[in-house]
Short mmCIF file of C-alpha atoms and ligand atoms in Angstrom, two decimals:
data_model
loop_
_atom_site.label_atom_id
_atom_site.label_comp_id
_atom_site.label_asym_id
_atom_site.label_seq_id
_atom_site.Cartn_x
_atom_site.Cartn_y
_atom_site.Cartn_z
CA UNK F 1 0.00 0.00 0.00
CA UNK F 2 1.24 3.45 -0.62
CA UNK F 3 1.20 6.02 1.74
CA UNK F 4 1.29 9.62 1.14
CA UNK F 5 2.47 11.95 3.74
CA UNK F 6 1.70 16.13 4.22
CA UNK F 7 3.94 18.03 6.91
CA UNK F 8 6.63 15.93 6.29
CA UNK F 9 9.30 18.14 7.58
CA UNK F 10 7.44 18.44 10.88
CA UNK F 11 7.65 16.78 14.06
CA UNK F 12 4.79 14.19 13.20
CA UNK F 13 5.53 14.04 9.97
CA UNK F 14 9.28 12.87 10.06
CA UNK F 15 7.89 10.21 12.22
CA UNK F 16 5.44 9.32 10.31
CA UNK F 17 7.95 8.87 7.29
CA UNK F 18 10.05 6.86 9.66
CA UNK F 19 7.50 4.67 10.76
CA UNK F 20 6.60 4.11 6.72
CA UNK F 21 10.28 3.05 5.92
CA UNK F 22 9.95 0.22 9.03
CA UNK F 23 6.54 -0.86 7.92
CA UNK F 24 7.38 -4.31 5.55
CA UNK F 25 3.91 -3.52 3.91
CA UNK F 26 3.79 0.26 2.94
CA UNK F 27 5.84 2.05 0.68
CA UNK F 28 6.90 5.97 0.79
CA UNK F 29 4.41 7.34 -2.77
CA UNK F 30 5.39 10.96 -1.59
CA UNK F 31 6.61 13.41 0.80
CA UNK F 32 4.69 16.75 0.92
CA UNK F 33 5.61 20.46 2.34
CA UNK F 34 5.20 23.74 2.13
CA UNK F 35 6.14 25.77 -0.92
CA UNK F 36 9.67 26.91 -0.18
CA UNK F 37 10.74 24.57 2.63
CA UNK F 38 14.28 23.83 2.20
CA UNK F 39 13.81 19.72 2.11
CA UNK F 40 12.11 20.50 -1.47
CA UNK F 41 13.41 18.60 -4.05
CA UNK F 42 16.00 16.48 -2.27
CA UNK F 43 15.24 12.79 -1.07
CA UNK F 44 12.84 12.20 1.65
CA UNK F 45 16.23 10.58 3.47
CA UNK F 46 16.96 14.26 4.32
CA UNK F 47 14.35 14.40 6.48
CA UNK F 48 14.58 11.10 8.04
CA UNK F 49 18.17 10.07 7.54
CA UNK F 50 18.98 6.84 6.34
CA UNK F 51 19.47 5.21 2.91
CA UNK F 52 18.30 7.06 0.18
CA UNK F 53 14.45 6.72 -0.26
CA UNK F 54 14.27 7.72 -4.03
CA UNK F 55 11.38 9.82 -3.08
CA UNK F 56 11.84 13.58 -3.63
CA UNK F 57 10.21 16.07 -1.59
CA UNK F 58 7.61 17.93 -3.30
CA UNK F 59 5.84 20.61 -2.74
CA UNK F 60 3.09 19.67 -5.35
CA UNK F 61 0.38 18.34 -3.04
CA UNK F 62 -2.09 17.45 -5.56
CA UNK F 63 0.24 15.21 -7.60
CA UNK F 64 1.83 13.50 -4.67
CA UNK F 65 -1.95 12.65 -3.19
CA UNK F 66 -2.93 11.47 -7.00
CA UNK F 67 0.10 8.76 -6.48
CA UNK F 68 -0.82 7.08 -3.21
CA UNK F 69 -3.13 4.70 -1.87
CA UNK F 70 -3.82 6.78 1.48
CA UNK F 71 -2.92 10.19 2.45
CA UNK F 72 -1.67 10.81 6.47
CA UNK F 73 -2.05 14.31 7.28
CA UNK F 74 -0.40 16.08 10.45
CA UNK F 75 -0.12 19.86 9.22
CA UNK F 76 -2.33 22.53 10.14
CA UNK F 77 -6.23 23.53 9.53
CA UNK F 78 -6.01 25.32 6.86
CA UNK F 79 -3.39 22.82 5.59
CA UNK F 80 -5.64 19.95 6.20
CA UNK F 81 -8.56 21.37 4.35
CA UNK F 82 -6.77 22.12 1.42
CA UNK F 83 -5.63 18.28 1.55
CA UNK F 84 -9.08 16.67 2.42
CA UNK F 85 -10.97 18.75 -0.64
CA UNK F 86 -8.08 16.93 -2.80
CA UNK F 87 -8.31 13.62 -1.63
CA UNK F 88 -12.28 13.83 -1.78
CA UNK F 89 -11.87 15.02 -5.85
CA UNK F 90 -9.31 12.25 -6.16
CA UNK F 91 -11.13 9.17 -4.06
CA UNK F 92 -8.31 8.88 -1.87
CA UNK F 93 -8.54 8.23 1.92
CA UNK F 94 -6.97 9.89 3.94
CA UNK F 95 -5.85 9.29 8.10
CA UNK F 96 -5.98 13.52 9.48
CA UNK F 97 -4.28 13.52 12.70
CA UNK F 98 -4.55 17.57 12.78
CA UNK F 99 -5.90 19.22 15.53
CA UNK F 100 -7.50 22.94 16.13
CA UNK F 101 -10.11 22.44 13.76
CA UNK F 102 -13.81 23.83 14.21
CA UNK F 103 -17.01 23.03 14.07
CA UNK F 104 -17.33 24.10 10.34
CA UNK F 105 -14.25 22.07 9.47
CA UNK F 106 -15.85 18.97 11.07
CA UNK F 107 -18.76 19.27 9.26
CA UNK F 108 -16.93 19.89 5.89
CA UNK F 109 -15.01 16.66 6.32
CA UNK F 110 -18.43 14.93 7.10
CA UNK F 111 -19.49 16.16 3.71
CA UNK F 112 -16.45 15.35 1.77
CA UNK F 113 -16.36 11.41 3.31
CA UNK F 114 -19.80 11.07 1.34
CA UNK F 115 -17.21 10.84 -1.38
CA UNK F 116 -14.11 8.94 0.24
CA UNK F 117 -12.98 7.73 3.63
CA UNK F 118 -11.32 9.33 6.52
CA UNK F 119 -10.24 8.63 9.84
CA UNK F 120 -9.86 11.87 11.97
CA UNK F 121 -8.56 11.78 15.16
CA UNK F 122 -6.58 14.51 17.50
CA UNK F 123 -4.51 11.18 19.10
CA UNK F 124 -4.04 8.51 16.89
CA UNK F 125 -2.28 6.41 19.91
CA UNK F 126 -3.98 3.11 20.97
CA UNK F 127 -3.47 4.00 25.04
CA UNK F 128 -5.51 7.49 24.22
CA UNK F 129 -8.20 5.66 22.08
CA UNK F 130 -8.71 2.96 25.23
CA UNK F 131 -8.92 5.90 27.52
CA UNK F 132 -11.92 7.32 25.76
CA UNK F 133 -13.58 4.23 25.60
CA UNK F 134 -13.15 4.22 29.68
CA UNK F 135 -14.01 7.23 30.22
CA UNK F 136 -17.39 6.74 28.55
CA UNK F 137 -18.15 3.96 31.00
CA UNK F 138 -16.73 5.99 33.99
CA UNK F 139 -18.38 9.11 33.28
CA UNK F 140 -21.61 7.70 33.48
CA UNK F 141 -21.03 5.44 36.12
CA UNK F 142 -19.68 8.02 38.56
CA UNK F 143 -22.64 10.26 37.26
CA UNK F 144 -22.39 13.09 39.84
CA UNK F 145 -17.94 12.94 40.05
CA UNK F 146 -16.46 16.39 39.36
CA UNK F 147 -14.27 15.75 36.55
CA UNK F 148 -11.40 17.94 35.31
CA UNK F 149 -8.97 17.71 32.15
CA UNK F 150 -5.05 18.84 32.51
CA UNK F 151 -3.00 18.17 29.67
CA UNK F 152 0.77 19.01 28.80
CA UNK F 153 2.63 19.51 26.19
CA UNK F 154 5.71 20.49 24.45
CA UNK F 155 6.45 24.88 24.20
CA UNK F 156 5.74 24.19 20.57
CA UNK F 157 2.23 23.27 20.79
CA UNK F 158 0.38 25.99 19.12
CA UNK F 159 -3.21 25.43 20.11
CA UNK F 160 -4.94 25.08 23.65
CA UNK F 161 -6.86 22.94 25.42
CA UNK F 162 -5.09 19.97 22.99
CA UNK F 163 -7.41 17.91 20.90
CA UNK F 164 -7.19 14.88 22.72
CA UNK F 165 -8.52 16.80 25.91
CA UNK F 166 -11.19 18.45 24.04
CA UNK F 167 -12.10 15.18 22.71
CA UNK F 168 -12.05 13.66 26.29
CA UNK F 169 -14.58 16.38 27.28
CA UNK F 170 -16.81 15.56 24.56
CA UNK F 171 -17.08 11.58 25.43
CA UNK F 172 -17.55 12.58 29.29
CA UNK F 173 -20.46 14.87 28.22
CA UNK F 174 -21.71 12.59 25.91
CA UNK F 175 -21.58 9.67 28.29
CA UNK F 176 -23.58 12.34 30.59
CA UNK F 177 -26.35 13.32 27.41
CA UNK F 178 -24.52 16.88 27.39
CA UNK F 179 -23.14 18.46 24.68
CA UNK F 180 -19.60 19.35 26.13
CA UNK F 181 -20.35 23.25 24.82
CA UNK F 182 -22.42 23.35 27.45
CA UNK F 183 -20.61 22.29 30.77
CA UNK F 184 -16.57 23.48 29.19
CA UNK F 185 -14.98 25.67 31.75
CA UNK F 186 -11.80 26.65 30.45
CA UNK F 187 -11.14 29.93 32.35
CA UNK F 188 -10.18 29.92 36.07
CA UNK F 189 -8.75 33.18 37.57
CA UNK F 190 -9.74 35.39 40.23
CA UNK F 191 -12.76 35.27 42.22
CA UNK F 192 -14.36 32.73 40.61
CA UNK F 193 -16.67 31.10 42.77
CA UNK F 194 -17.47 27.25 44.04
CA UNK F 195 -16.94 25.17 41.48
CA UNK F 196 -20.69 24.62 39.50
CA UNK F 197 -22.19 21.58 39.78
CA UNK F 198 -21.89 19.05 36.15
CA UNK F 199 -19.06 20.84 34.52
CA UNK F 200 -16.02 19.92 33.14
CA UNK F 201 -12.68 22.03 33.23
CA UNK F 202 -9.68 22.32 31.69
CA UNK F 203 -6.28 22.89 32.67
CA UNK F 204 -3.38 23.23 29.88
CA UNK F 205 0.45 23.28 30.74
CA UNK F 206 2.98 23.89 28.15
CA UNK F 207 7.05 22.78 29.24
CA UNK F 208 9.70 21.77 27.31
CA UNK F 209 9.68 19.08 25.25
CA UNK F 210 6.73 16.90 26.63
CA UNK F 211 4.92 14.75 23.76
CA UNK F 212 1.80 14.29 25.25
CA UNK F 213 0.13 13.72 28.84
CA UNK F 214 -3.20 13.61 29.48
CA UNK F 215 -5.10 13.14 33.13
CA UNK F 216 -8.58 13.02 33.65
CA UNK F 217 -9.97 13.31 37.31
CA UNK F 218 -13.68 11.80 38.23
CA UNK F 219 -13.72 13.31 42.03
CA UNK F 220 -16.43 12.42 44.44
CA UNK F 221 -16.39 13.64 48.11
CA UNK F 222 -14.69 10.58 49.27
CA UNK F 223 -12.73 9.07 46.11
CA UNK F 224 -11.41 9.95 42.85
CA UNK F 225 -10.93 7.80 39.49
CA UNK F 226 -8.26 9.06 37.68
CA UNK F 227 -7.50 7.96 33.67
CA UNK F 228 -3.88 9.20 32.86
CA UNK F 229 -1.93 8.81 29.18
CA UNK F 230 1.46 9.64 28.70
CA UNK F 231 3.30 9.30 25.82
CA UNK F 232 6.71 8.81 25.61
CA UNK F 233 7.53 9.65 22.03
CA UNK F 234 5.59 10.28 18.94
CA UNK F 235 5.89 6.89 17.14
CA UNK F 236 2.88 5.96 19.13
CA UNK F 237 1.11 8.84 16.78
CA UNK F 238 2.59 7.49 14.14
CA UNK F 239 2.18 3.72 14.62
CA UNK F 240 -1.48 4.48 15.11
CA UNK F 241 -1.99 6.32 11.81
CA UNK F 242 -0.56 3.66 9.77
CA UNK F 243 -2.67 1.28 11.61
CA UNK F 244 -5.57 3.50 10.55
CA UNK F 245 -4.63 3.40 6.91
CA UNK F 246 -4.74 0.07 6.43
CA UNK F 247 -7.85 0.42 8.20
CA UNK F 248 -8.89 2.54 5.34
CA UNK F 249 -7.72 0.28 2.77
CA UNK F 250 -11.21 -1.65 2.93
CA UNK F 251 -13.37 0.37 4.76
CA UNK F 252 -16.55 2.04 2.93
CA UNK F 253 -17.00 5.90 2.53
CA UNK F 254 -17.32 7.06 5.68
CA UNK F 255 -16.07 9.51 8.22
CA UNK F 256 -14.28 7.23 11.19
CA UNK F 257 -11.82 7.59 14.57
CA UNK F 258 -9.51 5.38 16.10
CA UNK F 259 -12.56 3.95 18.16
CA UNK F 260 -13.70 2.22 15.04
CA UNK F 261 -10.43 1.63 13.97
CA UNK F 262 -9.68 -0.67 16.97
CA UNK F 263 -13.31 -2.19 16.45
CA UNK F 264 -14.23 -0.37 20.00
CA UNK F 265 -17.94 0.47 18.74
P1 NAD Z 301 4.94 20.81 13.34
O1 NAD Z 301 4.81 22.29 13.48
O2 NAD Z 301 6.25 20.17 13.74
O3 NAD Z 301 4.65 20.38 11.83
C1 NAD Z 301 3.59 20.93 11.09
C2 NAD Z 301 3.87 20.72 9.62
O4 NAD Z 301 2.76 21.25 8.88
C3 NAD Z 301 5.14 21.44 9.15
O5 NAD Z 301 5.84 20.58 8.28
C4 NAD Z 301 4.58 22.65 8.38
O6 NAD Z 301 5.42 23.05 7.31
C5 NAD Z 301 3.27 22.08 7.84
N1 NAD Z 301 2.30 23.17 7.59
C6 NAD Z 301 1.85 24.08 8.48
N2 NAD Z 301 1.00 24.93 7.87
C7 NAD Z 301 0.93 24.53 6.58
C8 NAD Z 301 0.22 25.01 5.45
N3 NAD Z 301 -0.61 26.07 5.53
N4 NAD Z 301 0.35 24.33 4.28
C9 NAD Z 301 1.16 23.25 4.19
N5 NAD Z 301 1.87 22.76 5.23
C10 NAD Z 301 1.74 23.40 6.41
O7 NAD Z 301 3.73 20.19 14.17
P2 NAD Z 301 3.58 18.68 14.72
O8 NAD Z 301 4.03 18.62 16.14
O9 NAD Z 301 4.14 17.73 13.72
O10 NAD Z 301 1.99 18.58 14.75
C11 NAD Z 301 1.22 18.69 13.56
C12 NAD Z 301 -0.26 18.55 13.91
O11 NAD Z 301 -0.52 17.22 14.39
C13 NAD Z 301 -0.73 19.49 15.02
O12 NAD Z 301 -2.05 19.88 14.72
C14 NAD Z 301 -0.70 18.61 16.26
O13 NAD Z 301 -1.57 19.06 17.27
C15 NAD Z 301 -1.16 17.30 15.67
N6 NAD Z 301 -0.80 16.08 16.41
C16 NAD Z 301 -1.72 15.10 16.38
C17 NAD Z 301 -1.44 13.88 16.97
C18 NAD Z 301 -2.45 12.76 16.84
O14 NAD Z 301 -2.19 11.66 17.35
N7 NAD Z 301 -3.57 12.99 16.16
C19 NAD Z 301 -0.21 13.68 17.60
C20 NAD Z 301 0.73 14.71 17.61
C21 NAD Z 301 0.43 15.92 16.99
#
């Protein structure tokens, strides 16, 4: 199967290439940046090291996607939308592993996987996908627990709360028949007050070089449940996407996560 992969001179991305190069059943169809990035038009190796790939770094996204089996995406929104319209007009699928994006954007992608198949999701790692699924069960077991979201991450991070907490929110409200917009509290300074009954909150902390760590707290008067990922590098991310993509390989048009990539549903 040939992969595709967008960002490729970022942090995800250069793992992602790695992880293609160890994979016996995928081979590298194309490397992908930005206009101008100074891996253009040398061999994917220089991104990677290594043995010479014989792929060159391109930044002709539309040709690159055109060559590939399955696109995996870790860029930016507006990178990823750009890349999701292509791979709809082309039938490819395509494994997003972007975060920040909006409602809008969610519902564009729902559109465009009339058309093809994608799996989106802001942690493609199997621990994170396992947590969700317990956190479903949790949050509506312990229906009355306060539960709060802290997350950190690396300086680089550019956008706050991270994905993967958001997405925790969202199952816990779910699990709860909320819609997380709802019960978010991602503000705390000053006077603020008791803490309000049925909502969950969000604390962020960005140091150093972290990859990922994620702890949810379910707190009752006399116990707490806590559900805590941490990820030690980022070839879990990248292990997981290729996993999705050969998910993908057979899977109808459809919009999917990791949940249903793990058979979890
Ligand atoms: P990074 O900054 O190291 O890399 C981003 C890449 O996207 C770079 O190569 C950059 O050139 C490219 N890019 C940015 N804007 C672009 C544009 N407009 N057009 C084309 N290319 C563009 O970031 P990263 O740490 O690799 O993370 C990338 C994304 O993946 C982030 O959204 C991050 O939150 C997310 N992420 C998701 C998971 C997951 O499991 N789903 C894991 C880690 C990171």
């Amino acid at each position: 199967m040939k992969i595709a992969v967008t960002g490729a001179s970022g942090r995800m991305g250069r793992a992602v290439l790695a992880a293609v190069q160890a994979h016996p059943a995928l081979e590298l169809a194309g490397a992908v940046v930005r206009p101008g990035d100074r891996a253009c038009g040398q061999d994917a190796a220089v991104l990677v090291g290594g043995e010479p790939t014989g792929v060159s770094v391109s930044a002709q996204a539309e040709e690159v996607i055109a060559r590939c089996d399955i696109l995996v995406d870790f860029t930016r929104p507006a990178a990823s939308r750009e890349y999701a319209e292509i791979c709809a007009r082309l039938g490819k699928g395509a494994v997003i592993g972007t975060t920040g994006f909006d409602s809008r954007d969610h519902a564009r992608l729902q559109t465009l996987a009339r058309q093809t198949r994608f799996v989106v999701a802001a942690n493609m790692s199997v621990g994170v996908t396992l947590a969700l699924h317990l956190l479903g069960i949790a949050a509506r077991v312990l229906s009355d627990a306060d539960i709060e979201i802290l997350e950190t991450h690396h300086r680089h991070k550019v956008d706050a709360p991270s994905g993967t907490a958001l997405r925790l929110g969202e199952v816990a409200a779910q699990a709860r028949g909320q819609a997380l917009s709802d019960v978010a509290v991602y503000d705390r300074a000053g006077q603020t007050g008791p803490r309000v009954a049925g909502t969950i909150g969000f604390a962020t902390i960005r140091a150093g070089e972290v990859v990922g760590e994620h702890r949810v707290y379910l707190a009752l008067p006399s116990e707490r449940l806590e559900i805590a990922h941490v990820a030690d590098n980022r070839q879990v991310f990248a292990e997981g996407a290729l996993r999705a993509a050969q998910f993908l390989r057979s899977a109808a048009p459809g919009l999917y996560d990791m949940q249903d990539v793990l058979g979890l549903r």
